[in-house]
Amino acid sequence: MPADLLAHAHEAKGFMPEDEGAALHRIARERLRHGPVLEVGTYCGKSAIYLGGAAREIGGVVFTVDHHRGSEENQAGWEHHDPSVVDAELGKMDTLGQFRRNIARAGLEDQVVAIVGASTTVSAHWNTPLSLLFIDGGHGEQPATDDYEGWAHHVMPGGLLAIHDVFPDPADGGRPPYERIYLPALESGDFTEVEAVGSLRVLRRG
Ligand code: SAH
Ligand code: MG
């Protein structure tokens, strides 16, 4: 990961440890020549900088989907709430402005394309095979199930499915990414695990 981009990734608010971000950057570099990368769960663009950095180096495009209203766990009163990403007039979270600023600062506006909307709405109309799908959206049962069912089948043969916040041990964190995305992907027989870094799991479609 180029040093300038790493600095921008560090500065951006978000939930992506450097070693896991570096893994995303590396697998995006491997895959981008085969087709677009799509991320579910943009937040302020931290992980998108790692993915977009790969596109700047080798070409290609990264789409990133988010309604920018926050997950359940980002709302006021919850563990991951940050009052600086609330639209005061609407009283709703709004991470789109920070995302745009972070991507512009990083010089990645040509590589990282925001899709603003609910994951299920976008996935229902999506029709382009993905070289790499990175799922890091809502971590409740329903959003995790929806993201698996709506997006995983768009991964092209030989493509990768990366899943964030996979915790096989309940003591380490919430269950839905593990139970509703990771396990069903393996049990489908369509994917095999190729890598694990922290809570990031990378599966390849056979
Ligand atoms: N990848 C980010 C973190 C994503 S946090 C990083 O590197 O920091 C999860 C994001 O998923 C939140 O921004 C939230 O708004 C989004 N999200 C949750 N449920 C969603 C849904 N159903 N549709 C679209 N986005 C959703
Ligand atoms: Mg995450």
Tab-separated table of C-alpha atoms and ligand atoms in Angstrom:
chain	number	residue	atom	x	y	z
A	1	MET	CA	0.000	0.000	0.000
A	2	PRO	CA	1.587	3.335	-1.043
A	3	ALA	CA	2.554	5.475	1.976
A	4	ASP	CA	0.406	8.473	1.002
A	5	LEU	CA	-2.703	6.316	0.824
A	6	LEU	CA	-1.892	4.552	4.059
A	7	ALA	CA	-1.782	7.955	5.776
A	8	HIS	CA	-5.221	8.801	4.373
A	9	ALA	CA	-6.600	5.444	5.468
A	10	HIS	CA	-5.274	6.060	8.989
A	11	GLU	CA	-6.904	9.488	9.142
A	12	ALA	CA	-10.333	8.330	8.000
A	13	LYS	CA	-12.843	7.408	10.675
A	14	GLY	CA	-13.865	3.798	10.530
A	15	PHE	CA	-13.400	0.200	11.464
A	16	MET	CA	-10.543	-1.306	9.471
A	17	PRO	CA	-7.300	-2.364	11.191
A	18	GLU	CA	-4.199	-1.821	9.088
A	19	ASP	CA	-3.274	-5.474	8.627
A	20	GLU	CA	-6.768	-6.331	7.400
A	21	GLY	CA	-6.805	-3.253	5.162
A	22	ALA	CA	-3.470	-4.304	3.691
A	23	ALA	CA	-4.947	-7.734	2.928
A	24	LEU	CA	-7.904	-6.077	1.170
A	25	HIS	CA	-5.490	-3.974	-0.860
A	26	ARG	CA	-3.491	-7.039	-1.872
A	27	ILE	CA	-6.488	-9.143	-2.927
A	28	ALA	CA	-7.983	-6.187	-4.822
A	29	ARG	CA	-4.697	-5.862	-6.721
A	30	GLU	CA	-4.945	-9.551	-7.595
A	31	ARG	CA	-8.564	-9.338	-8.763
A	32	LEU	CA	-9.205	-5.912	-10.337
A	33	ARG	CA	-7.958	-6.896	-13.798
A	34	HIS	CA	-10.853	-9.381	-13.998
A	35	GLY	CA	-13.723	-6.996	-13.225
A	36	PRO	CA	-15.059	-4.509	-10.696
A	37	VAL	CA	-14.726	-4.739	-6.944
A	38	LEU	CA	-17.813	-4.017	-4.818
A	39	GLU	CA	-17.903	-3.163	-1.148
A	40	VAL	CA	-21.047	-3.268	1.003
A	41	GLY	CA	-20.644	-0.852	3.929
A	42	THR	CA	-18.755	2.341	3.052
A	43	TYR	CA	-19.078	4.356	6.300
A	44	CYS	CA	-16.454	7.133	5.913
A	45	GLY	CA	-14.413	5.334	3.259
A	46	LYS	CA	-11.595	3.844	5.318
A	47	SER	CA	-11.668	0.371	3.730
A	48	ALA	CA	-12.515	1.936	0.349
A	49	ILE	CA	-9.149	3.729	0.437
A	50	TYR	CA	-7.353	0.369	0.698
A	51	LEU	CA	-9.429	-1.032	-2.177
A	52	GLY	CA	-9.251	2.144	-4.265
A	53	GLY	CA	-5.493	2.305	-3.803
A	54	ALA	CA	-5.246	-1.003	-5.638
A	55	ALA	CA	-7.364	0.427	-8.485
A	56	ARG	CA	-5.095	3.457	-8.722
A	57	GLU	CA	-2.093	1.164	-9.107
A	58	ILE	CA	-3.426	-1.384	-11.580
A	59	GLY	CA	-6.631	0.133	-13.012
A	60	GLY	CA	-10.267	-0.793	-12.576
A	61	VAL	CA	-13.058	0.480	-10.381
A	62	VAL	CA	-14.385	-0.028	-6.863
A	63	PHE	CA	-18.101	0.441	-6.166
A	64	THR	CA	-19.095	1.001	-2.559
A	65	VAL	CA	-22.703	0.693	-1.378
A	66	ASP	CA	-24.157	2.373	1.720
A	67	HIS	CA	-27.299	4.315	2.622
A	68	HIS	CA	-24.975	6.357	4.856
A	69	ARG	CA	-27.534	6.302	7.678
A	70	GLY	CA	-25.523	3.960	9.842
A	71	SER	CA	-26.099	0.435	11.080
A	72	GLU	CA	-28.060	-0.352	14.214
A	73	GLU	CA	-24.776	-0.504	16.128
A	74	ASN	CA	-23.819	3.032	14.916
A	75	GLN	CA	-26.975	4.766	16.214
A	76	ALA	CA	-27.076	7.044	19.268
A	77	GLY	CA	-26.767	5.054	22.476
A	78	TRP	CA	-25.019	2.110	20.808
A	79	GLU	CA	-21.398	1.043	21.120
A	80	HIS	CA	-20.074	2.387	17.808
A	81	HIS	CA	-21.911	5.731	17.748
A	82	ASP	CA	-19.972	8.848	16.741
A	83	PRO	CA	-21.953	12.089	17.216
A	84	SER	CA	-19.774	13.907	14.654
A	85	VAL	CA	-21.455	11.936	11.838
A	86	VAL	CA	-25.022	13.077	12.555
A	87	ASP	CA	-27.008	15.472	10.326
A	88	ALA	CA	-28.259	17.927	12.971
A	89	GLU	CA	-31.283	19.076	10.962
A	90	LEU	CA	-32.534	15.577	10.198
A	91	GLY	CA	-31.332	14.011	13.413
A	92	LYS	CA	-30.030	11.105	11.314
A	93	MET	CA	-26.565	9.776	10.725
A	94	ASP	CA	-24.904	10.953	7.537
A	95	THR	CA	-21.456	9.638	6.643
A	96	LEU	CA	-21.603	10.603	2.956
A	97	GLY	CA	-19.903	13.995	3.391
A	98	GLN	CA	-16.963	12.527	5.293
A	99	PHE	CA	-16.686	9.766	2.721
A	100	ARG	CA	-16.504	12.271	-0.149
A	101	ARG	CA	-13.909	14.367	1.622
A	102	ASN	CA	-11.755	11.336	2.481
A	103	ILE	CA	-11.849	9.941	-1.057
A	104	ALA	CA	-11.095	13.355	-2.573
A	105	ARG	CA	-8.181	13.931	-0.180
A	106	ALA	CA	-6.798	10.505	-1.061
A	107	GLY	CA	-7.052	11.346	-4.788
A	108	LEU	CA	-9.299	8.353	-5.458
A	109	GLU	CA	-12.404	9.987	-6.942
A	110	ASP	CA	-11.828	8.315	-10.319
A	111	GLN	CA	-11.397	4.878	-8.746
A	112	VAL	CA	-13.995	4.737	-5.953
A	113	VAL	CA	-17.654	5.199	-6.916
A	114	ALA	CA	-20.271	5.609	-4.199
A	115	ILE	CA	-23.674	4.018	-4.608
A	116	VAL	CA	-25.998	5.612	-2.043
A	117	GLY	CA	-28.909	3.387	-1.132
A	118	ALA	CA	-30.070	0.330	0.753
A	119	SER	CA	-27.997	-2.763	0.040
A	120	THR	CA	-31.079	-4.853	-0.865
A	121	THR	CA	-32.339	-2.252	-3.361
A	122	VAL	CA	-28.988	-2.049	-5.118
A	123	SER	CA	-28.327	-5.791	-5.094
A	124	ALA	CA	-31.785	-6.491	-6.583
A	125	HIS	CA	-30.835	-4.435	-9.662
A	126	TRP	CA	-27.160	-5.387	-9.879
A	127	ASN	CA	-26.159	-7.443	-12.890
A	128	THR	CA	-22.371	-7.246	-13.289
A	129	PRO	CA	-20.080	-10.123	-12.236
A	130	LEU	CA	-17.750	-9.065	-9.421
A	131	SER	CA	-14.073	-9.941	-9.236
A	132	LEU	CA	-14.106	-9.255	-5.489
A	133	LEU	CA	-17.042	-8.689	-3.139
A	134	PHE	CA	-16.295	-7.265	0.294
A	135	ILE	CA	-19.192	-7.478	2.771
A	136	ASP	CA	-18.934	-5.110	5.754
A	137	GLY	CA	-22.480	-3.731	6.042
A	138	GLY	CA	-25.080	-4.080	8.776
A	139	HIS	CA	-24.135	-6.725	11.321
A	140	GLY	CA	-27.650	-7.661	12.500
A	141	GLU	CA	-29.208	-11.016	11.490
A	142	GLN	CA	-31.386	-9.520	8.757
A	143	PRO	CA	-28.866	-7.223	7.027
A	144	ALA	CA	-26.188	-9.957	7.118
A	145	THR	CA	-28.611	-12.501	5.625
A	146	ASP	CA	-29.739	-9.982	2.998
A	147	ASP	CA	-26.156	-9.151	2.037
A	148	TYR	CA	-25.247	-12.804	1.578
A	149	GLU	CA	-28.380	-13.620	-0.410
A	150	GLY	CA	-28.336	-10.415	-2.438
A	151	TRP	CA	-24.673	-10.219	-3.316
A	152	ALA	CA	-22.714	-13.494	-3.050
A	153	HIS	CA	-24.103	-14.922	-6.300
A	154	HIS	CA	-22.631	-11.938	-8.185
A	155	VAL	CA	-19.073	-13.126	-7.473
A	156	MET	CA	-17.615	-14.447	-10.734
A	157	PRO	CA	-16.033	-17.921	-10.956
A	158	GLY	CA	-12.525	-17.588	-9.542
A	159	GLY	CA	-13.595	-14.385	-7.787
A	160	LEU	CA	-13.250	-13.649	-4.095
A	161	LEU	CA	-15.768	-13.076	-1.315
A	162	ALA	CA	-14.239	-11.187	1.617
A	163	ILE	CA	-16.224	-10.887	4.843
A	164	HIS	CA	-15.408	-8.576	7.726
A	165	ASP	CA	-16.075	-9.062	11.450
A	166	VAL	CA	-16.217	-12.846	11.318
A	167	PHE	CA	-15.981	-14.128	14.893
A	168	PRO	CA	-16.196	-17.918	15.269
A	169	ASP	CA	-15.885	-17.447	19.064
A	170	PRO	CA	-18.896	-15.486	20.420
A	171	ALA	CA	-16.617	-13.981	23.085
A	172	ASP	CA	-14.872	-11.986	20.340
A	173	GLY	CA	-17.904	-10.297	18.778
A	174	GLY	CA	-21.328	-10.492	17.145
A	175	ARG	CA	-22.481	-13.635	15.351
A	176	PRO	CA	-24.312	-12.645	12.141
A	177	PRO	CA	-21.326	-12.178	9.794
A	178	TYR	CA	-20.109	-15.623	10.888
A	179	GLU	CA	-23.464	-17.426	10.997
A	180	ARG	CA	-25.317	-15.668	8.170
A	181	ILE	CA	-22.543	-15.025	5.637
A	182	TYR	CA	-19.371	-17.040	6.278
A	183	LEU	CA	-20.949	-20.399	7.196
A	184	PRO	CA	-23.660	-20.322	4.478
A	185	ALA	CA	-21.022	-19.447	1.867
A	186	LEU	CA	-18.907	-22.460	2.864
A	187	GLU	CA	-21.942	-24.741	3.219
A	188	SER	CA	-23.183	-23.772	-0.247
A	189	GLY	CA	-20.182	-25.602	-1.680
A	190	ASP	CA	-19.574	-22.627	-3.996
A	191	PHE	CA	-16.757	-21.117	-1.918
A	192	THR	CA	-13.601	-22.332	-0.209
A	193	GLU	CA	-11.584	-20.387	2.353
A	194	VAL	CA	-8.248	-19.078	1.148
A	195	GLU	CA	-7.163	-16.614	3.820
A	196	ALA	CA	-7.881	-15.251	7.292
A	197	VAL	CA	-6.450	-12.005	8.728
A	198	GLY	CA	-7.879	-10.816	12.034
A	199	SER	CA	-11.664	-10.889	11.585
A	200	LEU	CA	-11.354	-10.822	7.785
A	201	ARG	CA	-12.113	-14.046	5.919
A	202	VAL	CA	-11.423	-14.482	2.222
A	203	LEU	CA	-13.230	-17.189	0.245
A	204	ARG	CA	-12.781	-18.107	-3.415
A	205	ARG	CA	-15.584	-19.134	-5.728
A	206	GLY	CA	-14.701	-22.385	-7.439
B	1	SAH	N1	-16.113	-0.533	5.756
B	1	SAH	C1	-16.222	0.559	6.719
B	1	SAH	C2	-17.143	0.257	7.884
B	1	SAH	C3	-18.577	-0.026	7.491
B	1	SAH	S1	-19.671	0.161	8.868
B	1	SAH	C4	-14.824	0.965	7.244
B	1	SAH	O1	-13.819	0.536	6.705
B	1	SAH	O2	-14.733	1.734	8.196
B	1	SAH	C5	-21.158	-0.493	8.209
B	1	SAH	C6	-21.863	0.421	7.230
B	1	SAH	O3	-22.929	-0.338	6.668
B	1	SAH	C7	-22.496	1.681	7.827
B	1	SAH	O4	-21.950	2.833	7.228
B	1	SAH	C8	-23.994	1.538	7.511
B	1	SAH	O5	-24.627	2.745	7.099
B	1	SAH	C9	-23.992	0.539	6.379
B	1	SAH	N2	-25.225	-0.235	6.293
B	1	SAH	C10	-25.812	-0.971	7.272
B	1	SAH	N3	-26.923	-1.573	6.825
B	1	SAH	C11	-27.062	-1.194	5.522
B	1	SAH	C12	-28.036	-1.467	4.515
B	1	SAH	N4	-29.062	-2.270	4.756
B	1	SAH	N5	-27.881	-0.893	3.300
B	1	SAH	C13	-26.827	-0.069	3.051
B	1	SAH	N6	-25.865	0.209	3.958
B	1	SAH	C14	-25.990	-0.334	5.182
B	2	MG	MG	-16.271	-4.139	9.802
